[in-house]
Short mmCIF file of C-alpha atoms and ligand atoms in Angstrom, two decimals:
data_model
loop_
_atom_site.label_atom_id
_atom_site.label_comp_id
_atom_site.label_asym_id
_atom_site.label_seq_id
_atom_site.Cartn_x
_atom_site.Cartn_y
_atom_site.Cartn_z
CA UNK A 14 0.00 0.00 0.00
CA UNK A 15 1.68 3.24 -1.05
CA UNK A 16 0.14 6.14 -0.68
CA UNK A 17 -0.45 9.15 -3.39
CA UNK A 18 1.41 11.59 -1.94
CA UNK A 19 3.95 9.36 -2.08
CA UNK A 20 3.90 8.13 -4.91
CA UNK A 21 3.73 11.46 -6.27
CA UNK A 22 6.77 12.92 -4.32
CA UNK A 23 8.69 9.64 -5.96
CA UNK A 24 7.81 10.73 -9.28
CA UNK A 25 8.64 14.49 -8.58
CA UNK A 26 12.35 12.90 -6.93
CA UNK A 27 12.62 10.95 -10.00
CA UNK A 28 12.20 13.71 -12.49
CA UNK A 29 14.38 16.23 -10.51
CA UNK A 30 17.13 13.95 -10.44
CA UNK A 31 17.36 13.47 -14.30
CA UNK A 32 17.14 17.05 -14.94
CA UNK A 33 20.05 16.91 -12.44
CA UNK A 34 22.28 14.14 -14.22
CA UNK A 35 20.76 15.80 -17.82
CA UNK A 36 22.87 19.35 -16.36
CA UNK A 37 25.76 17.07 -15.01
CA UNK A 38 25.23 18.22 -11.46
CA UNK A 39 26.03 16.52 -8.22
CA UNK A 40 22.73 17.66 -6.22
CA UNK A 41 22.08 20.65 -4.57
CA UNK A 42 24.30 23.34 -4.37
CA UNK A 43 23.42 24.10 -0.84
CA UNK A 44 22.94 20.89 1.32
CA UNK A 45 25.45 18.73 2.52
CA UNK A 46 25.35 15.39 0.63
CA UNK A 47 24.64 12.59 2.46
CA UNK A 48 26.87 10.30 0.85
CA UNK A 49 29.78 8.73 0.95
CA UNK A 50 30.62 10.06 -2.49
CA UNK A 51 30.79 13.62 -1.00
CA UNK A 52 33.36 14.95 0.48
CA UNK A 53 31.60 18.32 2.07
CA UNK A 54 32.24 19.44 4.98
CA UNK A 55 34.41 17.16 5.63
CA UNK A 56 37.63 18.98 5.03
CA UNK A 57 37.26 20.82 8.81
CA UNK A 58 39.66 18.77 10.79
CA UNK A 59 38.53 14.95 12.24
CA UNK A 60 39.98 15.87 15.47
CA UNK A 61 37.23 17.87 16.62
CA UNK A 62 35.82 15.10 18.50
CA UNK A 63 38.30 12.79 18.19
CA UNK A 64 39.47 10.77 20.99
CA UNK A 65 42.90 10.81 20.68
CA UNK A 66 43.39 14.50 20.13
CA UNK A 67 41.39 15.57 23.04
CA UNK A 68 42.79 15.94 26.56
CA UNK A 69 40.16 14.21 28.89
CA UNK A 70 37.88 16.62 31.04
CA UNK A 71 37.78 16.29 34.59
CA UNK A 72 34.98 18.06 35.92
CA UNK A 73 32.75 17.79 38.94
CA UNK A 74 29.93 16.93 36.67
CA UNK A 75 29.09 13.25 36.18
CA UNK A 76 28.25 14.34 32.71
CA UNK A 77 31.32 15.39 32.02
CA UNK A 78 33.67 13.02 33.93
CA UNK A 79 34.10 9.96 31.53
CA UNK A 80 37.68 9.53 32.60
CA UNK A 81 37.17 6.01 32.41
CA UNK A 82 36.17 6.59 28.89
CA UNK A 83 40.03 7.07 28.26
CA UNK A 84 40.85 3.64 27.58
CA UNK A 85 38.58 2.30 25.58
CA UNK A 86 37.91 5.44 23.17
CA UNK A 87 41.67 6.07 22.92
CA UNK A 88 41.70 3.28 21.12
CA UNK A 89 39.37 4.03 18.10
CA UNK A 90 40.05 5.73 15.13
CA UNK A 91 40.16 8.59 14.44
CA UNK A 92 36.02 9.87 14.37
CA UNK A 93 34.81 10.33 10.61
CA UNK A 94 32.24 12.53 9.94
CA UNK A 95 28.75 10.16 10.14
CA UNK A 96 26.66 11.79 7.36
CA UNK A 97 29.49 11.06 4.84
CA UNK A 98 28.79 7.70 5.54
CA UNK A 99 25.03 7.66 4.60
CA UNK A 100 22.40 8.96 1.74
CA UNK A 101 19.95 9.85 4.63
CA UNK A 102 19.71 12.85 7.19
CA UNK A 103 21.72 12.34 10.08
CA UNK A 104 20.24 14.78 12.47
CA UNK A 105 20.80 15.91 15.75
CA UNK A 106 18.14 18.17 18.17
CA UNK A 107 19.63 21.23 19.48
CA UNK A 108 18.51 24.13 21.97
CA UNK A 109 18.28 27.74 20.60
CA UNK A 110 16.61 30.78 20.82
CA UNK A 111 16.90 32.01 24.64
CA UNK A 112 17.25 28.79 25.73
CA UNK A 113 20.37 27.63 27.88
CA UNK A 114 22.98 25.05 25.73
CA UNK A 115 22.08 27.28 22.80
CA UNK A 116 24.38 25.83 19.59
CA UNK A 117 24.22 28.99 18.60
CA UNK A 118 26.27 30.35 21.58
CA UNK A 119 28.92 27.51 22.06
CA UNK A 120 31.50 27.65 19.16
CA UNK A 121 32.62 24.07 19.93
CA UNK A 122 28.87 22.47 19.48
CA UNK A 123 28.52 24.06 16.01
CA UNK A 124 31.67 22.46 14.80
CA UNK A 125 30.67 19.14 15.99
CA UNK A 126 27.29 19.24 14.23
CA UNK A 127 29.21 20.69 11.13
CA UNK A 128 31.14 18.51 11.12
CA UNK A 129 29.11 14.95 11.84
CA UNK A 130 25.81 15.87 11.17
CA UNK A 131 23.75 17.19 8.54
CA UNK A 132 20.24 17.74 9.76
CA UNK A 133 18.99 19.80 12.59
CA UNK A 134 15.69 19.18 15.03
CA UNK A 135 14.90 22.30 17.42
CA UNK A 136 14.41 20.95 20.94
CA UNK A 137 12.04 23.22 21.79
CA UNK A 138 11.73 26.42 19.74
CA UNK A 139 9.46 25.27 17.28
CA UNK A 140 6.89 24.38 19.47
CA UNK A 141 3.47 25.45 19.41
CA UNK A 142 3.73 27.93 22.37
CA UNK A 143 6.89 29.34 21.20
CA UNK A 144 5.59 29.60 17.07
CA UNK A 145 2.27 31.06 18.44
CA UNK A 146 2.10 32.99 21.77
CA UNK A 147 -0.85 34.79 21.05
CA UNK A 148 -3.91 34.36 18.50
CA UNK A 149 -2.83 37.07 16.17
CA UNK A 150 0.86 36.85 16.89
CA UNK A 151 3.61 34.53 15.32
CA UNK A 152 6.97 34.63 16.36
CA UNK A 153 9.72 33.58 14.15
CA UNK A 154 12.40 34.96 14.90
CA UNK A 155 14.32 32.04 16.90
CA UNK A 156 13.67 29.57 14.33
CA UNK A 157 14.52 31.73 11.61
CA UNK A 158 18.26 32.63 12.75
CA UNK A 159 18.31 28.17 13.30
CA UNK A 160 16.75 27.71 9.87
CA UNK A 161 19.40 30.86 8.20
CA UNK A 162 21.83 28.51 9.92
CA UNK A 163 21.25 25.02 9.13
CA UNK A 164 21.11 26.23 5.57
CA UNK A 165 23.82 29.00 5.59
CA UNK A 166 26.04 25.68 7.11
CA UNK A 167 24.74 23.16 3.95
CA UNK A 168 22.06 21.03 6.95
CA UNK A 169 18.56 20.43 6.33
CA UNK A 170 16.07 21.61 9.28
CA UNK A 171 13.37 18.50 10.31
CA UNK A 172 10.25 20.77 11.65
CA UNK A 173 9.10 20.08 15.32
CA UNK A 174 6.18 20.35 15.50
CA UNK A 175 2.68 22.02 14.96
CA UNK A 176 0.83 20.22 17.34
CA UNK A 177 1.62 18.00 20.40
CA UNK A 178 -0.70 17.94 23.63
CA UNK A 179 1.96 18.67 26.28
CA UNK A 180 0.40 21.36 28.66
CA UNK A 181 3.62 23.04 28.59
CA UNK A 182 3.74 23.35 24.81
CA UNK A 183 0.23 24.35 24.08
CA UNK A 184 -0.25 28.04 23.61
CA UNK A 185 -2.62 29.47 26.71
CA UNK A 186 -4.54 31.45 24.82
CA UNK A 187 -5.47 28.15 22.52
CA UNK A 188 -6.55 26.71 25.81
CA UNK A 189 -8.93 28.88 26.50
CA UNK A 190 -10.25 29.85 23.09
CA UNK A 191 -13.72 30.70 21.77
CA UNK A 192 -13.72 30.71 18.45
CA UNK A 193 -13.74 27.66 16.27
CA UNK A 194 -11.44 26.05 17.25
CA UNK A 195 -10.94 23.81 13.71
CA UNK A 196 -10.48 27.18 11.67
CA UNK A 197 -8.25 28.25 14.60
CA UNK A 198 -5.90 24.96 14.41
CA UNK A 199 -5.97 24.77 10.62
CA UNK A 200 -4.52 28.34 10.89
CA UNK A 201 -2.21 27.66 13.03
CA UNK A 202 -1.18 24.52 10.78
CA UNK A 203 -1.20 26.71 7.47
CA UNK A 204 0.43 29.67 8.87
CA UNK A 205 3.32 27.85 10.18
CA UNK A 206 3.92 25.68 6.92
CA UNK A 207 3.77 28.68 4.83
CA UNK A 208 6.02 30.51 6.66
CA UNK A 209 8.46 27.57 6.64
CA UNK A 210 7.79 26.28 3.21
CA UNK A 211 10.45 25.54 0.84
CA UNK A 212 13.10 25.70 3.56
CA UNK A 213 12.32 22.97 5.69
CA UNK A 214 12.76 18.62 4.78
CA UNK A 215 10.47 17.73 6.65
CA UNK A 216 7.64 18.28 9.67
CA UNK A 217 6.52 16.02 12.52
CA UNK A 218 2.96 16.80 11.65
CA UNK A 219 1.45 15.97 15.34
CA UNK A 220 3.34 14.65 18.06
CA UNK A 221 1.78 12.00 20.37
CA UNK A 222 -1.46 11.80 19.63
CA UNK A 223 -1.95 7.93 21.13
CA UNK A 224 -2.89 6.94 24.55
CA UNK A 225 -3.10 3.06 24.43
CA UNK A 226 -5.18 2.76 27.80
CA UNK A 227 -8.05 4.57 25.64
CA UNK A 228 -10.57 2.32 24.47
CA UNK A 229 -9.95 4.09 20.89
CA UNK A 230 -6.52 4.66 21.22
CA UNK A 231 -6.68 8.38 21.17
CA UNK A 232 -5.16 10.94 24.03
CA UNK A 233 -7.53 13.10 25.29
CA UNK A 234 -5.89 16.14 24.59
CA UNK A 235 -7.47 19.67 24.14
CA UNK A 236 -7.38 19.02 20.17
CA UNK A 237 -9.11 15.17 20.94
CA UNK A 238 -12.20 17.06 22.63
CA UNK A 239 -12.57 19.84 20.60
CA UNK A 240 -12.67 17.91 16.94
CA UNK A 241 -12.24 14.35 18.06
CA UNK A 242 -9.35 12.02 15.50
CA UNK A 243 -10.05 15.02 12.81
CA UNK A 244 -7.42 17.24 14.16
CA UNK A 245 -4.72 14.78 13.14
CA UNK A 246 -6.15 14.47 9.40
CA UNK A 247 -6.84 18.21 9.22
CA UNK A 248 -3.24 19.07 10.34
CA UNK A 249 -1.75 16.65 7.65
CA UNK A 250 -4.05 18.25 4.84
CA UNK A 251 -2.95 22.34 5.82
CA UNK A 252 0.50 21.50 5.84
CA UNK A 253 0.35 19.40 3.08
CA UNK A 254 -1.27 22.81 1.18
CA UNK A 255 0.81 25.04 2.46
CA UNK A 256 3.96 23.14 1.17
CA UNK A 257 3.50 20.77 -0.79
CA UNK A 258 7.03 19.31 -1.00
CA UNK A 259 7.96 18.61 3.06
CA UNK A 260 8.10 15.05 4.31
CA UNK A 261 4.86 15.44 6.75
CA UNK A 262 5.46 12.42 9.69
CA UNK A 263 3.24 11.46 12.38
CA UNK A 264 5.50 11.53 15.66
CA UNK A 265 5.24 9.20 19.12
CA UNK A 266 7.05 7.56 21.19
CA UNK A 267 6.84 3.91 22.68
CA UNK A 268 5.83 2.91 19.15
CA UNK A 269 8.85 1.29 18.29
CA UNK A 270 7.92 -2.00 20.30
CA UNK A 271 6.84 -3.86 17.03
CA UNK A 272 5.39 -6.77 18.74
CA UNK A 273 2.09 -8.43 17.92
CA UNK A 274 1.21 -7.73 21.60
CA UNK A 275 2.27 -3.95 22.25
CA UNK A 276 -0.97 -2.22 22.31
CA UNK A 277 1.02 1.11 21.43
CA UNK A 278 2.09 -0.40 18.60
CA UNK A 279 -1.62 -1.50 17.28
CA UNK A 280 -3.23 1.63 17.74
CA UNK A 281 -0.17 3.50 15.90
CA UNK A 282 -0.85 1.00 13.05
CA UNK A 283 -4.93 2.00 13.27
CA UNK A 284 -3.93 5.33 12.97
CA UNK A 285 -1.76 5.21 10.17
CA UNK A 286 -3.93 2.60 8.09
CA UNK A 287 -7.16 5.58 8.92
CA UNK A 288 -5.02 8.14 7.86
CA UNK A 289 -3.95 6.50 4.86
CA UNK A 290 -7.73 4.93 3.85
CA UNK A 291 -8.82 8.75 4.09
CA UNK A 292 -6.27 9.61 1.34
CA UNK A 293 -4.43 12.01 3.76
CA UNK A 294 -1.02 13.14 2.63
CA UNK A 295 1.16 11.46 5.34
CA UNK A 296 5.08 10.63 4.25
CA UNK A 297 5.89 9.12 7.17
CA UNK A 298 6.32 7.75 10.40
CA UNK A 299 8.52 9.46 12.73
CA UNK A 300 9.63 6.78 16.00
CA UNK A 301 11.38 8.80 18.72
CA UNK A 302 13.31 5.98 20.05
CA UNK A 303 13.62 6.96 24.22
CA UNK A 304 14.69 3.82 24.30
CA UNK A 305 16.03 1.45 27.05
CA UNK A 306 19.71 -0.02 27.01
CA UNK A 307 18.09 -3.98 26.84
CA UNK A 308 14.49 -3.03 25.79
CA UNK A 309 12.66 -3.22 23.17
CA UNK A 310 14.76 -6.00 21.53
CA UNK A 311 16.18 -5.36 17.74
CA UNK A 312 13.85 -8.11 16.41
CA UNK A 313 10.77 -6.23 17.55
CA UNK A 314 12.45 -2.41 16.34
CA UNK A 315 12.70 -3.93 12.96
CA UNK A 316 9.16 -5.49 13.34
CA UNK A 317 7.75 -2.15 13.26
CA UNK A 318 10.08 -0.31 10.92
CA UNK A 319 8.66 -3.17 8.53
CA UNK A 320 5.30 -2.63 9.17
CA UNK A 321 5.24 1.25 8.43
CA UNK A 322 7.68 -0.20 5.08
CA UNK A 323 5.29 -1.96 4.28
CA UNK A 324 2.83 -0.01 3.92
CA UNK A 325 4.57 2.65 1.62
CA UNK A 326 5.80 5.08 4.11
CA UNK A 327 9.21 6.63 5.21
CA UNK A 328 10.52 5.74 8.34
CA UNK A 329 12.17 8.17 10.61
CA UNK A 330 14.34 7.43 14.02
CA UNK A 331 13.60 11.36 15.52
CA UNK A 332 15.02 11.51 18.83
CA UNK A 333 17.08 8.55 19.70
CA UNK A 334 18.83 8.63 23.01
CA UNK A 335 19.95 5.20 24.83
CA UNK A 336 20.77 5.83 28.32
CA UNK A 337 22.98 3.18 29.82
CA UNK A 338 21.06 2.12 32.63
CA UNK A 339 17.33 0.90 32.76
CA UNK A 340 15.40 1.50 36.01
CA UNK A 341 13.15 -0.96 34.93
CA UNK A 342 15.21 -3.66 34.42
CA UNK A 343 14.82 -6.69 36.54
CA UNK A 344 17.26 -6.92 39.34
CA UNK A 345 19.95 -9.17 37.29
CA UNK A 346 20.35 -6.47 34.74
CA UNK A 347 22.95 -4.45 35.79
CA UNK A 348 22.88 -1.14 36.92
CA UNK A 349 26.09 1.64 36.60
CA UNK A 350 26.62 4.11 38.96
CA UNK A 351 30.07 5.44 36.91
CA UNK A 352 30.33 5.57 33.19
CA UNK A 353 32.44 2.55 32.92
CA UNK A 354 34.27 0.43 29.94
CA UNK A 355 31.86 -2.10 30.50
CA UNK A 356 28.82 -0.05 30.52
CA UNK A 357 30.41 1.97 27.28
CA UNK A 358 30.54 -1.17 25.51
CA UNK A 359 27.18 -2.33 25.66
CA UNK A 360 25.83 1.49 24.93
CA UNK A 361 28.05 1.38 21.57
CA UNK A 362 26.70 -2.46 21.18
CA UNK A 363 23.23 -0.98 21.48
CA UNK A 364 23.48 2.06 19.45
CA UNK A 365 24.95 -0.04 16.76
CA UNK A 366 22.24 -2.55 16.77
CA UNK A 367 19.81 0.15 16.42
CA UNK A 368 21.25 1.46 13.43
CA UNK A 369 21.87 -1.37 11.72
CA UNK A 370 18.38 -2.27 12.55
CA UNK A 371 16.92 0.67 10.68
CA UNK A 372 19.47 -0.24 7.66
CA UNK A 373 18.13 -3.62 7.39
CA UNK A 374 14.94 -3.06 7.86
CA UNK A 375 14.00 0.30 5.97
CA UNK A 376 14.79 0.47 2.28
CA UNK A 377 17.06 3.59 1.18
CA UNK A 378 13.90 5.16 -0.35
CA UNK A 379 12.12 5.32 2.92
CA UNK A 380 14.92 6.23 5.02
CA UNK A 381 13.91 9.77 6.31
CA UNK A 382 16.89 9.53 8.50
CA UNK A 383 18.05 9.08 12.45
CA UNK A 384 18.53 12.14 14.22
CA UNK A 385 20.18 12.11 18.05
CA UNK A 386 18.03 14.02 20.34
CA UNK A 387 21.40 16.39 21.54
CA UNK A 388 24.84 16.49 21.52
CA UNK A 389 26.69 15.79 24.98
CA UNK A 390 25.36 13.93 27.82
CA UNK A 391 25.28 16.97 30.00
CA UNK A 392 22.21 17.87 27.09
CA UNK A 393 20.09 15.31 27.74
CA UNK A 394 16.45 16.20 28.76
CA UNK A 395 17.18 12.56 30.88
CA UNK A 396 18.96 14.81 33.54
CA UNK A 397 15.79 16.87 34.40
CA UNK A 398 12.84 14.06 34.02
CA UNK A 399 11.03 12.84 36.89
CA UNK A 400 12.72 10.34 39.38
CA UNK A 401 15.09 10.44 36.75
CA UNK A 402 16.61 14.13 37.13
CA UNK A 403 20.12 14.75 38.52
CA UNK A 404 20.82 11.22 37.66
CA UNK A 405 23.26 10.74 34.47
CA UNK A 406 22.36 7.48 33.14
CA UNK A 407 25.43 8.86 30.09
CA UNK A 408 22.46 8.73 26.85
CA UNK A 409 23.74 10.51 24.00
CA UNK A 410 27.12 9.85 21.72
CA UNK A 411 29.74 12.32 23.24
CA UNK A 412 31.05 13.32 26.18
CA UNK A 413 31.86 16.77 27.77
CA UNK A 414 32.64 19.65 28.63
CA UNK A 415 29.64 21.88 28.59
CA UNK A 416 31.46 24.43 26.13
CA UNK A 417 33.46 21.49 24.21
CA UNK A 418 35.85 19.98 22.90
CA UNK A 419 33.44 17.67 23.19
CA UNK A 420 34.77 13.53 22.92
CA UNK A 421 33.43 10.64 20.91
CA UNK A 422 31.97 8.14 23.19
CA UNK A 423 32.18 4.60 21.92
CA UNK A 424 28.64 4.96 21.02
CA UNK A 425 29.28 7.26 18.74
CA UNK A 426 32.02 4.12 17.00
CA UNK A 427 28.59 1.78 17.40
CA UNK A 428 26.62 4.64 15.26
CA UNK A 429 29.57 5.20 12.89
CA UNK A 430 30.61 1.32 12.71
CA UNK A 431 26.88 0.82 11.47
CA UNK A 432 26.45 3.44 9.19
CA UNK A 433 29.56 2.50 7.65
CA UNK A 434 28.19 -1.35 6.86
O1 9MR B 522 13.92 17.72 25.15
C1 9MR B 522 12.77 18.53 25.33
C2 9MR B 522 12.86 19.24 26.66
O2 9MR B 522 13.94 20.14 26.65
C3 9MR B 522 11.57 19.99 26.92
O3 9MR B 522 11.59 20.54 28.24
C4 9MR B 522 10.36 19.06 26.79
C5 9MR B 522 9.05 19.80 26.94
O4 9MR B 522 8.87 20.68 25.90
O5 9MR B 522 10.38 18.44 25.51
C6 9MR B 522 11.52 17.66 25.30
O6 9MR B 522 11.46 17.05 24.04
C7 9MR B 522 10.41 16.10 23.88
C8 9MR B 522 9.96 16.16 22.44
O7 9MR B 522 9.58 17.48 22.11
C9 9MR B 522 8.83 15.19 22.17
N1 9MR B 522 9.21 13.86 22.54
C10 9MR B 522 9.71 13.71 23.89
C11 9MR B 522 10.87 14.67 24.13
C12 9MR B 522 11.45 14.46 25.50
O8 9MR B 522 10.51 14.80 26.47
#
């Protein structure tokens, strides 16, 4: 089952690239090719975030402390860039704006993403509340100078997002609005895309819009009580409108347990096959991947990479982020209160798996790409959640300091070592 837009984006892809090998060109003339053919960006010096040109940090942050990391990274090669490796977006989420960690203020983290990574996700900034403060104001200036940047620096920007239920993240005025509320969100929607259109690759459409304890699968957001399931196949059909050429996803997390018995799983798989049955102009699936160090297993990731494959769609890995220990784990799993080789190891076993997961499982066509959801471990929104916060559980693919040089962890060699298959 493929769908038309689909379909129809193939054929555009198709076209464009003859006209390019008709002209003799090599692709566009300002994104970083994702290939291994290219050689952009890749001139800026390896040792950026190589392990054996960077002095170890010793800091009084756990974050940042990896000394034991010494031993077993100083023993890699040299870090090549990772979206040299690959024909799909490599991404990686960043703060921005106002917010503290900003790329844009730390010298160190924009050579790192120039230099591995060729897409960009905004953390936060191009949320709903942040996009849309008031009813009759949008504010664009924080995604703009990310977006001038991404593209000034030859990365692609993946759009996140125009609608997600988080009370934070929804606009207060929205909350409490009067009007109607469907021409309100498809404004919202259309505004947004049209602002953004042309210069974006892609858009998680809505974000989280299952709760498998419902009897019908569907969270009972604001947008869920207001227009019931429609919101998510009205928000697909503005964007899709407004521009007509970005990837549209649909966005969740805990979806990526592919088993026959994860309810999460099921109703993402209703919702698709509804969405698709209505003729609505979805690209793609995006699965954030906050996943655990032992769970799900591979066999199960693949299961549902292969069930969104097979039913035409891209497949996207949006904000992946393994952190090494798993508070759920039974009690012979074991847990790591230091950032050991050991514990290193099986992150860059994991992280590999992953990838080479999504390689086997996802053709090249429907690839929309893997992005890392930030840079360092000190980044990680892991640090500040729940009974989780203040505990670094080490998630992401390099280590610190806060202002760089920042240091390939061996997950980072399990991401690069699979990417390079
Ligand atoms: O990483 C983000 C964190 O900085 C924000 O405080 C939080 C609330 O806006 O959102 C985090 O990102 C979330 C993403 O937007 C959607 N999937 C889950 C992510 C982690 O909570």
């Amino acid at each position: 089952m493929i769908s038309v837009r689909r379909v129809n984006k193939l054929l555009l892809s198709a076209s464009l690239s003859l006209v390019i090998v008709a002209c003799g060109g090599g692709g566009s003339a300002t994104s970083k090719q994702s290939s291994s053919s290219s050689s952009a960006n890749t001139s800026s010096s390896s040792s950026e975030s190589s392990p054996s040109s960077e002095s170890s940090t010793s800091s009084s942050s756990s974050s940042e402390s990896s000394s034991s990391l010494s031993s077993s990274s100083s023993s890699e090669p040299t870090a090549p860039s990772l979206y040299t490796l690959v024909n799909f977006p490599v991404g990686m989420a960043v703060s921005a704006g106002n917010e503290s960690r900003s790329f844009l203020d730390i010298p160190a983290k924009q050579s790192t993403i120039q230099q591995h990574f060729n897409q960009l996700t905004a953390g936060n900034i191009m949320k709903m509340s942040y996009l849309h403060p008031s009813e009759s104001t949008f504010s664009y200036g924080n995604a703009d100078t990310l977006v001038n940047w991404a593209e000034t620096n030859g990365l692609t920007v993946h759009g996140h997002t125009f609608i997600w239920h988080s009370d934070y993240q929804v606009p207060s005025w929205m909350k409490s609005y009067s009007g109607d509320f469907e021409t309100m969100l498809d404004n919202h929607v259309t505004q947004i895309a049209t602002h953004f259109a042309g210069k974006l690759e892609s858009w998680d459409v809505v974000n989280e819009a299952i709760d498998e304890s419902q009897p019908n699968c569907y969270r009972n957001s604001l947008f869920y009580q207001k227009l019931g399931a429609d919101y998510i196949a009205n928000a697909f059909r503005a964007a899709d409108a407004a521009d007509p050429d970005v990837d549209l996803y649909y966005n969740d997390y805990s979806t990526e347990n592919g088993s026959a018995s994860s309810t999460k799983f099921n109703c993402l798989l209703q919702l698709v096959d509804d969405l698709i049955a209505d003729g609505v102009p979805i690209d793609g699936v995006g699965f954030q991947m906050h996943i655990q160090i032992d769970w799900p297993s591979a066999n199960d990731i693949g299961a549902a990479f292969r069930a969104i494959v097979d039913r035409g769609l891209k497949v996207k890995i949006t904000e992946l982020d393994i952190p090494v220990n798993n508070p759920y784990a039974s009690s012979a799993f074991p847990q790591y209160s230091t950032y050991s080789d050991e514990a290193a190891q099986l992150q860059k076993q994991r992280y590999k798996d992953i990838v080479s997961t999504y390689l086997d499982a996802v053709p090249a066509h429907l690839r929309g790409g893997v992005t890392v959801w930030g840079l360092w471990d000190g980044d990680s929104w892991l640090l500040t959640l729940g009974d989780r916060a203040g505990t670094d559980d080490w998630p992401l693919l390099f280590s610190g300091p806060a202002n760089g040089p920042y240091e390939a962890k061996p997950a980072f060699y399990g991401v690069e070592e699979a990417l390079s298959q």
